[in-house]
């Protein structure tokens, strides 16, 4: 019963539009107090780990990992803890680690819908549609009414251009739960990730906000879409709105982006050429202004001729002198192992 009370309190926190209605710490205190008296309660540890995971700040993620790992140390055959660790890994784009955890979870329970749907989303995001379909089919055979699995399936229909199937699922899910903005958010993240259609991802994120104006993560996804279209001022507004809606809960990516957009990108110098709008750090400006614009224009001409396709202009290009700054600007967290992103 203690876990139900804590989960209900957290859910009530998100349902209330009043920033003062925050029972997050009280729920944590309730569960931690319960665990002092009943340290063997695995369910309480799982719920506590999930509450911390929903706080997408660095400390929240660390504490979520602590509780999930504690459960697995006591019993390695608890698949829900592995799903929690997989979702935590995905927060930092660690897909290999997430898939490993999900595979181990499904060894213990091949019918765990949360593991199957998370696995399906990863495969669809990577363009492996057949494996995604297979995992989704199994998840929905076990629980045909699972909202997350149906939303992921709708996202796949959207990506494949299967409009009627997408709209049918949208109608079903929203009739079942009219406030389920997560439906559009799941679609937005997969469309943005897989197709790089940030215009469509932005539209879907706005629909999520229409359905649930208090969905804190919807503003982050919208901000990401706007940033990738060069609309950094509006992106910053959305990230800050996400802060308000989160009732001061953390979000690693959102908070990094706010730092990037508010603190140091305003200090960048800007060059506009025929096809590009280029921003770069002041400390590299004096040298790079003589080389980077010519390189980009030359590359534009070569690639346009090669592929017979012209992108919308101006194309926004940001140059960074520190890899961590580049990583944060690209995906919201440091450590991205890439030299460039398109």
mmCIF file of C-alpha atoms in Angstrom:
data_model
loop_
_atom_site.group_PDB
_atom_site.id
_atom_site.type_symbol
_atom_site.label_atom_id
_atom_site.label_comp_id
_atom_site.label_asym_id
_atom_site.label_seq_id
_atom_site.Cartn_x
_atom_site.Cartn_y
_atom_site.Cartn_z
ATOM 1 C CA UNK A 1 0.000 0.000 0.000
ATOM 2 C CA UNK A 2 2.889 2.367 0.742
ATOM 3 C CA UNK A 3 4.140 2.094 -2.849
ATOM 4 C CA UNK A 4 0.645 2.812 -4.204
ATOM 5 C CA UNK A 5 0.354 5.936 -2.049
ATOM 6 C CA UNK A 6 3.777 7.194 -3.216
ATOM 7 C CA UNK A 7 3.000 6.542 -6.889
ATOM 8 C CA UNK A 8 -0.385 8.240 -6.583
ATOM 9 C CA UNK A 9 1.223 11.290 -4.952
ATOM 10 C CA UNK A 10 3.764 11.640 -7.759
ATOM 11 C CA UNK A 11 1.016 11.222 -10.365
ATOM 12 C CA UNK A 12 -1.053 13.890 -8.606
ATOM 13 C CA UNK A 13 1.967 16.202 -8.675
ATOM 14 C CA UNK A 14 2.053 16.029 -12.483
ATOM 15 C CA UNK A 15 -1.691 16.278 -12.925
ATOM 16 C CA UNK A 16 -1.888 19.512 -10.960
ATOM 17 C CA UNK A 17 -1.081 22.705 -12.909
ATOM 18 C CA UNK A 18 -0.213 24.444 -9.624
ATOM 19 C CA UNK A 19 3.598 24.671 -9.179
ATOM 20 C CA UNK A 20 3.082 24.575 -5.400
ATOM 21 C CA UNK A 21 1.503 21.105 -5.602
ATOM 22 C CA UNK A 22 4.706 19.078 -5.386
ATOM 23 C CA UNK A 23 4.608 15.864 -3.396
ATOM 24 C CA UNK A 24 7.836 14.531 -4.895
ATOM 25 C CA UNK A 25 10.008 14.844 -1.789
ATOM 26 C CA UNK A 26 7.185 13.634 0.442
ATOM 27 C CA UNK A 27 6.813 10.494 -1.696
ATOM 28 C CA UNK A 28 10.534 9.832 -1.534
ATOM 29 C CA UNK A 29 10.538 10.344 2.226
ATOM 30 C CA UNK A 30 7.606 7.979 2.622
ATOM 31 C CA UNK A 31 9.325 5.209 0.659
ATOM 32 C CA UNK A 32 12.719 5.688 2.293
ATOM 33 C CA UNK A 33 11.106 5.545 5.719
ATOM 34 C CA UNK A 34 9.247 2.400 4.715
ATOM 35 C CA UNK A 35 12.495 0.774 3.531
ATOM 36 C CA UNK A 36 14.202 1.428 6.863
ATOM 37 C CA UNK A 37 11.533 -0.729 8.484
ATOM 38 C CA UNK A 38 11.205 -3.195 5.586
ATOM 39 C CA UNK A 39 14.586 -3.338 3.762
ATOM 40 C CA UNK A 40 13.525 -6.514 1.959
ATOM 41 C CA UNK A 41 10.703 -4.759 0.048
ATOM 42 C CA UNK A 42 11.793 -5.034 -3.593
ATOM 43 C CA UNK A 43 8.673 -3.300 -4.928
ATOM 44 C CA UNK A 44 9.390 -0.201 -2.815
ATOM 45 C CA UNK A 45 12.935 -0.019 -4.183
ATOM 46 C CA UNK A 46 11.674 -0.346 -7.747
ATOM 47 C CA UNK A 47 9.119 2.420 -7.257
ATOM 48 C CA UNK A 48 11.719 4.649 -5.603
ATOM 49 C CA UNK A 49 14.126 4.026 -8.478
ATOM 50 C CA UNK A 50 11.415 4.891 -11.001
ATOM 51 C CA UNK A 51 10.502 8.110 -9.171
ATOM 52 C CA UNK A 52 14.145 9.179 -9.235
ATOM 53 C CA UNK A 53 14.424 8.188 -12.924
ATOM 54 C CA UNK A 54 11.523 10.479 -13.798
ATOM 55 C CA UNK A 55 13.584 13.312 -12.327
ATOM 56 C CA UNK A 56 15.842 13.596 -15.352
ATOM 57 C CA UNK A 57 18.530 15.577 -13.555
ATOM 58 C CA UNK A 58 21.997 14.148 -12.958
ATOM 59 C CA UNK A 59 21.348 13.427 -9.279
ATOM 60 C CA UNK A 60 17.971 11.838 -9.980
ATOM 61 C CA UNK A 61 19.495 9.520 -12.593
ATOM 62 C CA UNK A 62 22.335 8.551 -10.260
ATOM 63 C CA UNK A 63 19.934 7.689 -7.450
ATOM 64 C CA UNK A 64 17.675 5.757 -9.821
ATOM 65 C CA UNK A 65 20.669 3.684 -10.880
ATOM 66 C CA UNK A 66 21.569 3.102 -7.238
ATOM 67 C CA UNK A 67 18.181 1.618 -6.367
ATOM 68 C CA UNK A 68 17.866 -0.470 -9.539
ATOM 69 C CA UNK A 69 21.366 -1.866 -8.981
ATOM 70 C CA UNK A 70 20.593 -2.589 -5.339
ATOM 71 C CA UNK A 71 17.578 -4.660 -6.391
ATOM 72 C CA UNK A 72 19.686 -6.628 -8.870
ATOM 73 C CA UNK A 73 22.453 -7.171 -6.330
ATOM 74 C CA UNK A 74 19.907 -8.808 -4.039
ATOM 75 C CA UNK A 75 18.212 -10.720 -6.870
ATOM 76 C CA UNK A 76 19.604 -10.661 -10.402
ATOM 77 C CA UNK A 77 16.343 -12.041 -11.789
ATOM 78 C CA UNK A 78 14.185 -8.923 -11.346
ATOM 79 C CA UNK A 79 13.528 -7.809 -14.950
ATOM 80 C CA UNK A 80 11.784 -4.531 -14.012
ATOM 81 C CA UNK A 81 15.043 -3.270 -12.499
ATOM 82 C CA UNK A 82 16.849 -4.006 -15.755
ATOM 83 C CA UNK A 83 14.214 -2.103 -17.725
ATOM 84 C CA UNK A 84 14.751 0.822 -15.346
ATOM 85 C CA UNK A 85 18.497 0.710 -15.966
ATOM 86 C CA UNK A 86 17.894 0.475 -19.725
ATOM 87 C CA UNK A 87 15.706 3.584 -19.697
ATOM 88 C CA UNK A 88 18.289 5.406 -17.596
ATOM 89 C CA UNK A 89 20.983 4.466 -20.143
ATOM 90 C CA UNK A 90 18.847 5.834 -22.980
ATOM 91 C CA UNK A 91 18.720 9.196 -21.225
ATOM 92 C CA UNK A 92 22.432 9.418 -22.062
ATOM 93 C CA UNK A 93 22.139 7.831 -25.552
ATOM 94 C CA UNK A 94 23.784 4.581 -24.381
ATOM 95 C CA UNK A 95 21.835 2.273 -26.684
ATOM 96 C CA UNK A 96 24.205 -0.689 -26.473
ATOM 97 C CA UNK A 97 23.982 -0.731 -22.694
ATOM 98 C CA UNK A 98 20.194 -0.382 -22.867
ATOM 99 C CA UNK A 99 19.794 -3.276 -25.314
ATOM 100 C CA UNK A 100 22.015 -5.465 -23.140
ATOM 101 C CA UNK A 101 19.832 -4.774 -20.089
ATOM 102 C CA UNK A 102 16.643 -5.415 -22.079
ATOM 103 C CA UNK A 103 17.962 -8.705 -23.454
ATOM 104 C CA UNK A 104 18.765 -9.843 -19.916
ATOM 105 C CA UNK A 105 15.327 -8.735 -18.681
ATOM 106 C CA UNK A 106 13.641 -10.748 -21.429
ATOM 107 C CA UNK A 107 15.658 -13.820 -20.511
ATOM 108 C CA UNK A 108 13.954 -13.712 -17.125
ATOM 109 C CA UNK A 109 10.529 -12.705 -18.423
ATOM 110 C CA UNK A 110 10.069 -12.995 -22.209
ATOM 111 C CA UNK A 111 6.596 -11.457 -21.864
ATOM 112 C CA UNK A 112 7.529 -8.243 -20.061
ATOM 113 C CA UNK A 113 5.715 -5.587 -22.086
ATOM 114 C CA UNK A 114 7.818 -2.658 -20.838
ATOM 115 C CA UNK A 115 11.002 -4.400 -22.018
ATOM 116 C CA UNK A 116 9.502 -5.343 -25.382
ATOM 117 C CA UNK A 117 8.165 -1.843 -26.086
ATOM 118 C CA UNK A 118 11.436 -0.149 -25.073
ATOM 119 C CA UNK A 119 13.344 -2.552 -27.314
ATOM 120 C CA UNK A 120 10.935 -1.863 -30.173
ATOM 121 C CA UNK A 121 11.423 1.898 -29.849
ATOM 122 C CA UNK A 122 15.210 1.510 -30.063
ATOM 123 C CA UNK A 123 15.000 -0.639 -33.204
ATOM 124 C CA UNK A 124 12.531 1.709 -34.889
ATOM 125 C CA UNK A 125 14.713 4.686 -34.028
ATOM 126 C CA UNK A 126 17.623 2.887 -35.687
ATOM 127 C CA UNK A 127 15.596 2.083 -38.799
ATOM 128 C CA UNK A 128 15.413 -1.654 -38.059
ATOM 129 C CA UNK A 129 11.677 -1.743 -38.638
ATOM 130 C CA UNK A 130 11.289 -5.524 -38.875
ATOM 131 C CA UNK A 131 12.800 -6.140 -35.448
ATOM 132 C CA UNK A 132 10.766 -3.262 -34.083
ATOM 133 C CA UNK A 133 7.560 -4.722 -35.528
ATOM 134 C CA UNK A 134 8.365 -8.139 -34.071
ATOM 135 C CA UNK A 135 8.865 -6.780 -30.542
ATOM 136 C CA UNK A 136 5.725 -4.628 -30.818
ATOM 137 C CA UNK A 137 3.592 -7.497 -32.079
ATOM 138 C CA UNK A 138 4.570 -9.590 -29.089
ATOM 139 C CA UNK A 139 4.005 -6.729 -26.622
ATOM 140 C CA UNK A 140 0.550 -5.980 -28.010
ATOM 141 C CA UNK A 141 -0.416 -9.643 -28.106
ATOM 142 C CA UNK A 142 0.291 -9.756 -24.362
ATOM 143 C CA UNK A 143 -1.395 -6.417 -23.599
ATOM 144 C CA UNK A 144 -3.368 -4.990 -26.537
ATOM 145 C CA UNK A 145 -4.260 -1.860 -24.554
ATOM 146 C CA UNK A 146 -0.746 -0.827 -23.523
ATOM 147 C CA UNK A 147 -0.559 2.890 -24.316
ATOM 148 C CA UNK A 148 3.200 3.046 -24.785
ATOM 149 C CA UNK A 149 3.327 0.088 -27.180
ATOM 150 C CA UNK A 150 0.396 1.461 -29.201
ATOM 151 C CA UNK A 151 2.056 4.871 -29.373
ATOM 152 C CA UNK A 152 5.302 3.341 -30.644
ATOM 153 C CA UNK A 153 3.327 1.403 -33.261
ATOM 154 C CA UNK A 154 1.611 4.640 -34.298
ATOM 155 C CA UNK A 155 5.015 6.309 -34.648
ATOM 156 C CA UNK A 156 6.106 3.517 -36.983
ATOM 157 C CA UNK A 157 2.966 4.011 -39.099
ATOM 158 C CA UNK A 158 3.745 7.753 -39.189
ATOM 159 C CA UNK A 159 7.341 7.144 -40.309
ATOM 160 C CA UNK A 160 6.234 4.706 -43.011
ATOM 161 C CA UNK A 161 3.599 7.126 -44.306
ATOM 162 C CA UNK A 162 0.705 4.869 -43.285
ATOM 163 C CA UNK A 163 -1.585 7.763 -42.456
ATOM 164 C CA UNK A 164 -4.860 5.896 -41.971
ATOM 165 C CA UNK A 165 -3.312 3.368 -39.578
ATOM 166 C CA UNK A 166 -1.621 6.175 -37.638
ATOM 167 C CA UNK A 167 -4.832 8.186 -37.315
ATOM 168 C CA UNK A 168 -6.806 5.112 -36.241
ATOM 169 C CA UNK A 169 -4.366 4.405 -33.410
ATOM 170 C CA UNK A 170 -4.322 8.067 -32.415
ATOM 171 C CA UNK A 171 -8.121 7.999 -32.107
ATOM 172 C CA UNK A 172 -8.058 4.768 -30.086
ATOM 173 C CA UNK A 173 -5.418 5.914 -27.618
ATOM 174 C CA UNK A 174 -6.870 9.371 -27.026
ATOM 175 C CA UNK A 175 -10.381 8.000 -26.589
ATOM 176 C CA UNK A 176 -8.947 5.697 -23.934
ATOM 177 C CA UNK A 177 -6.964 8.528 -22.271
ATOM 178 C CA UNK A 178 -7.804 12.034 -23.582
ATOM 179 C CA UNK A 179 -4.901 13.592 -21.624
ATOM 180 C CA UNK A 180 -2.243 11.214 -22.946
ATOM 181 C CA UNK A 181 0.078 13.731 -24.581
ATOM 182 C CA UNK A 182 2.809 11.094 -24.432
ATOM 183 C CA UNK A 183 1.274 9.604 -27.605
ATOM 184 C CA UNK A 184 2.420 12.575 -29.694
ATOM 185 C CA UNK A 185 5.670 12.876 -27.772
ATOM 186 C CA UNK A 186 6.715 9.297 -28.538
ATOM 187 C CA UNK A 187 5.930 9.940 -32.206
ATOM 188 C CA UNK A 188 7.834 13.238 -32.157
ATOM 189 C CA UNK A 189 10.973 11.700 -30.686
ATOM 190 C CA UNK A 190 11.046 8.782 -33.123
ATOM 191 C CA UNK A 191 10.248 10.946 -36.168
ATOM 192 C CA UNK A 192 12.890 13.484 -35.169
ATOM 193 C CA UNK A 193 15.472 10.807 -34.407
ATOM 194 C CA UNK A 194 14.853 8.528 -37.354
ATOM 195 C CA UNK A 195 13.875 10.845 -40.194
ATOM 196 C CA UNK A 196 15.517 14.051 -38.976
ATOM 197 C CA UNK A 197 12.180 15.702 -39.798
ATOM 198 C CA UNK A 198 12.379 18.282 -37.052
ATOM 199 C CA UNK A 199 9.557 20.282 -38.624
ATOM 200 C CA UNK A 200 7.228 17.292 -38.113
ATOM 201 C CA UNK A 201 8.691 16.547 -34.690
ATOM 202 C CA UNK A 202 7.940 20.129 -33.651
ATOM 203 C CA UNK A 203 4.334 19.855 -34.865
ATOM 204 C CA UNK A 204 3.849 16.624 -32.923
ATOM 205 C CA UNK A 205 5.379 18.104 -29.769
ATOM 206 C CA UNK A 206 2.977 21.048 -30.027
ATOM 207 C CA UNK A 207 0.082 18.566 -30.271
ATOM 208 C CA UNK A 208 1.368 16.880 -27.101
ATOM 209 C CA UNK A 209 1.245 20.260 -25.352
ATOM 210 C CA UNK A 210 -2.291 20.902 -26.647
ATOM 211 C CA UNK A 211 -3.436 17.601 -25.146
ATOM 212 C CA UNK A 212 -1.446 17.994 -21.915
ATOM 213 C CA UNK A 213 -0.171 21.563 -21.362
ATOM 214 C CA UNK A 214 1.615 20.481 -18.171
ATOM 215 C CA UNK A 215 3.726 17.750 -19.785
ATOM 216 C CA UNK A 216 7.217 18.912 -18.838
ATOM 217 C CA UNK A 217 9.065 16.738 -21.375
ATOM 218 C CA UNK A 218 6.985 17.975 -24.306
ATOM 219 C CA UNK A 219 8.588 21.410 -24.030
ATOM 220 C CA UNK A 220 12.051 19.821 -24.132
ATOM 221 C CA UNK A 221 11.265 17.821 -27.285
ATOM 222 C CA UNK A 222 9.794 20.945 -28.887
ATOM 223 C CA UNK A 223 12.885 22.903 -27.905
ATOM 224 C CA UNK A 224 15.114 20.256 -29.495
ATOM 225 C CA UNK A 225 13.139 20.389 -32.732
ATOM 226 C CA UNK A 226 13.334 24.184 -32.847
ATOM 227 C CA UNK A 227 17.059 24.170 -32.149
ATOM 228 C CA UNK A 228 17.673 21.783 -35.003
ATOM 229 C CA UNK A 229 15.846 24.214 -37.286
ATOM 230 C CA UNK A 230 18.004 27.118 -36.139
ATOM 231 C CA UNK A 231 15.231 28.756 -34.079
ATOM 232 C CA UNK A 232 17.357 29.026 -30.968
ATOM 233 C CA UNK A 233 15.533 31.957 -29.326
ATOM 234 C CA UNK A 234 12.201 30.136 -29.353
ATOM 235 C CA UNK A 235 13.949 26.917 -28.327
ATOM 236 C CA UNK A 236 15.285 28.649 -25.220
ATOM 237 C CA UNK A 237 11.763 29.849 -24.383
ATOM 238 C CA UNK A 238 10.464 26.280 -24.599
ATOM 239 C CA UNK A 239 13.281 24.878 -22.466
ATOM 240 C CA UNK A 240 12.571 27.490 -19.814
ATOM 241 C CA UNK A 241 8.862 26.663 -19.946
ATOM 242 C CA UNK A 242 9.852 23.048 -19.417
ATOM 243 C CA UNK A 243 11.686 24.129 -16.275
ATOM 244 C CA UNK A 244 8.530 25.784 -14.966
ATOM 245 C CA UNK A 245 6.334 22.803 -15.796
ATOM 246 C CA UNK A 246 8.808 20.412 -14.181
ATOM 247 C CA UNK A 247 8.278 22.094 -10.782
ATOM 248 C CA UNK A 248 12.067 22.367 -10.427
ATOM 249 C CA UNK A 249 12.738 18.723 -11.217
ATOM 250 C CA UNK A 250 16.018 18.331 -13.060
ATOM 251 C CA UNK A 251 16.570 17.381 -16.686
ATOM 252 C CA UNK A 252 20.148 16.805 -17.802
ATOM 253 C CA UNK A 253 19.590 17.615 -21.455
ATOM 254 C CA UNK A 254 17.212 20.546 -20.904
ATOM 255 C CA UNK A 255 19.476 22.183 -18.331
ATOM 256 C CA UNK A 256 22.555 21.703 -20.512
ATOM 257 C CA UNK A 257 20.772 23.304 -23.460
ATOM 258 C CA UNK A 258 19.679 26.271 -21.384
ATOM 259 C CA UNK A 259 23.284 26.727 -20.313
ATOM 260 C CA UNK A 260 24.434 26.515 -23.933
ATOM 261 C CA UNK A 261 21.815 28.874 -25.342
ATOM 262 C CA UNK A 262 21.667 31.405 -22.525
ATOM 263 C CA UNK A 263 25.238 31.550 -21.267
ATOM 264 C CA UNK A 264 27.766 31.078 -24.014
ATOM 265 C CA UNK A 265 26.215 30.919 -27.491
ATOM 266 C CA UNK A 266 25.180 34.610 -27.293
ATOM 267 C CA UNK A 267 28.925 35.353 -27.259
ATOM 268 C CA UNK A 268 29.473 33.626 -30.629
ATOM 269 C CA UNK A 269 30.308 35.624 -33.721
ATOM 270 C CA UNK A 270 28.108 35.146 -36.794
ATOM 271 C CA UNK A 271 29.011 35.107 -40.498
ATOM 272 C CA UNK A 272 26.360 35.030 -43.223
ATOM 273 C CA UNK A 273 27.264 33.730 -46.677
ATOM 274 C CA UNK A 274 25.224 32.894 -49.765
ATOM 275 C CA UNK A 275 23.970 29.597 -48.331
ATOM 276 C CA UNK A 276 25.001 29.546 -44.671
ATOM 277 C CA UNK A 277 24.584 31.268 -41.350
ATOM 278 C CA UNK A 278 27.690 30.314 -39.384
ATOM 279 C CA UNK A 279 28.329 30.813 -35.670
ATOM 280 C CA UNK A 280 31.653 30.217 -33.958
ATOM 281 C CA UNK A 281 33.432 31.030 -30.684
ATOM 282 C CA UNK A 282 35.119 34.401 -30.491
ATOM 283 C CA UNK A 283 38.490 32.814 -29.705
ATOM 284 C CA UNK A 284 38.450 31.024 -33.084
ATOM 285 C CA UNK A 285 36.833 33.778 -35.094
ATOM 286 C CA UNK A 286 39.991 35.551 -36.266
ATOM 287 C CA UNK A 287 41.376 32.421 -37.939
ATOM 288 C CA UNK A 288 38.277 30.415 -38.874
ATOM 289 C CA UNK A 289 36.498 33.296 -40.627
ATOM 290 C CA UNK A 290 39.054 33.004 -43.447
ATOM 291 C CA UNK A 291 38.598 29.238 -43.985
ATOM 292 C CA UNK A 292 35.298 27.822 -42.745
ATOM 293 C CA UNK A 293 32.887 29.863 -44.950
ATOM 294 C CA UNK A 294 34.779 28.918 -48.138
ATOM 295 C CA UNK A 295 34.913 25.254 -47.099
ATOM 296 C CA UNK A 296 31.180 25.123 -46.418
ATOM 297 C CA UNK A 297 30.246 26.861 -49.682
ATOM 298 C CA UNK A 298 32.507 24.547 -51.662
ATOM 299 C CA UNK A 299 30.977 21.516 -49.933
ATOM 300 C CA UNK A 300 27.485 22.832 -50.603
ATOM 301 C CA UNK A 301 28.176 23.092 -54.344
ATOM 302 C CA UNK A 302 29.741 19.613 -54.518
ATOM 303 C CA UNK A 303 26.977 17.856 -52.582
ATOM 304 C CA UNK A 304 24.162 19.721 -54.346
ATOM 305 C CA UNK A 305 25.488 18.608 -57.730
ATOM 306 C CA UNK A 306 26.090 15.057 -56.492
ATOM 307 C CA UNK A 307 22.666 14.468 -54.996
ATOM 308 C CA UNK A 308 20.557 16.858 -57.064
ATOM 309 C CA UNK A 309 18.949 18.259 -53.925
ATOM 310 C CA UNK A 310 18.989 21.722 -52.420
ATOM 311 C CA UNK A 311 18.330 22.188 -48.706
ATOM 312 C CA UNK A 312 16.304 25.027 -47.270
ATOM 313 C CA UNK A 313 18.461 28.128 -46.936
ATOM 314 C CA UNK A 314 20.131 29.539 -45.020
ATOM 315 C CA UNK A 315 21.681 26.407 -43.566
ATOM 316 C CA UNK A 316 22.708 26.981 -39.961
ATOM 317 C CA UNK A 317 26.190 25.824 -38.983
ATOM 318 C CA UNK A 318 27.719 26.035 -35.505
ATOM 319 C CA UNK A 319 31.425 25.488 -34.906
ATOM 320 C CA UNK A 320 32.831 24.488 -31.520
ATOM 321 C CA UNK A 321 36.320 24.396 -30.091
ATOM 322 C CA UNK A 322 35.483 21.953 -27.272
ATOM 323 C CA UNK A 323 34.074 18.474 -27.934
ATOM 324 C CA UNK A 324 31.833 18.553 -24.854
ATOM 325 C CA UNK A 325 30.243 21.814 -26.010
ATOM 326 C CA UNK A 326 29.610 20.255 -29.416
ATOM 327 C CA UNK A 327 28.066 17.172 -27.791
ATOM 328 C CA UNK A 328 25.730 19.223 -25.629
ATOM 329 C CA UNK A 329 24.635 21.357 -28.582
ATOM 330 C CA UNK A 330 23.979 18.209 -30.619
ATOM 331 C CA UNK A 331 22.233 15.848 -28.211
ATOM 332 C CA UNK A 332 22.042 17.588 -24.826
ATOM 333 C CA UNK A 333 24.777 15.726 -22.993
ATOM 334 C CA UNK A 334 28.592 15.561 -23.249
ATOM 335 C CA UNK A 335 30.515 12.602 -24.628
ATOM 336 C CA UNK A 336 29.032 12.177 -28.133
ATOM 337 C CA UNK A 337 31.716 10.240 -30.081
ATOM 338 C CA UNK A 338 31.382 12.080 -33.394
ATOM 339 C CA UNK A 339 33.213 14.838 -35.212
ATOM 340 C CA UNK A 340 30.143 16.324 -36.840
ATOM 341 C CA UNK A 341 26.391 16.135 -37.040
ATOM 342 C CA UNK A 342 24.044 16.974 -39.924
#
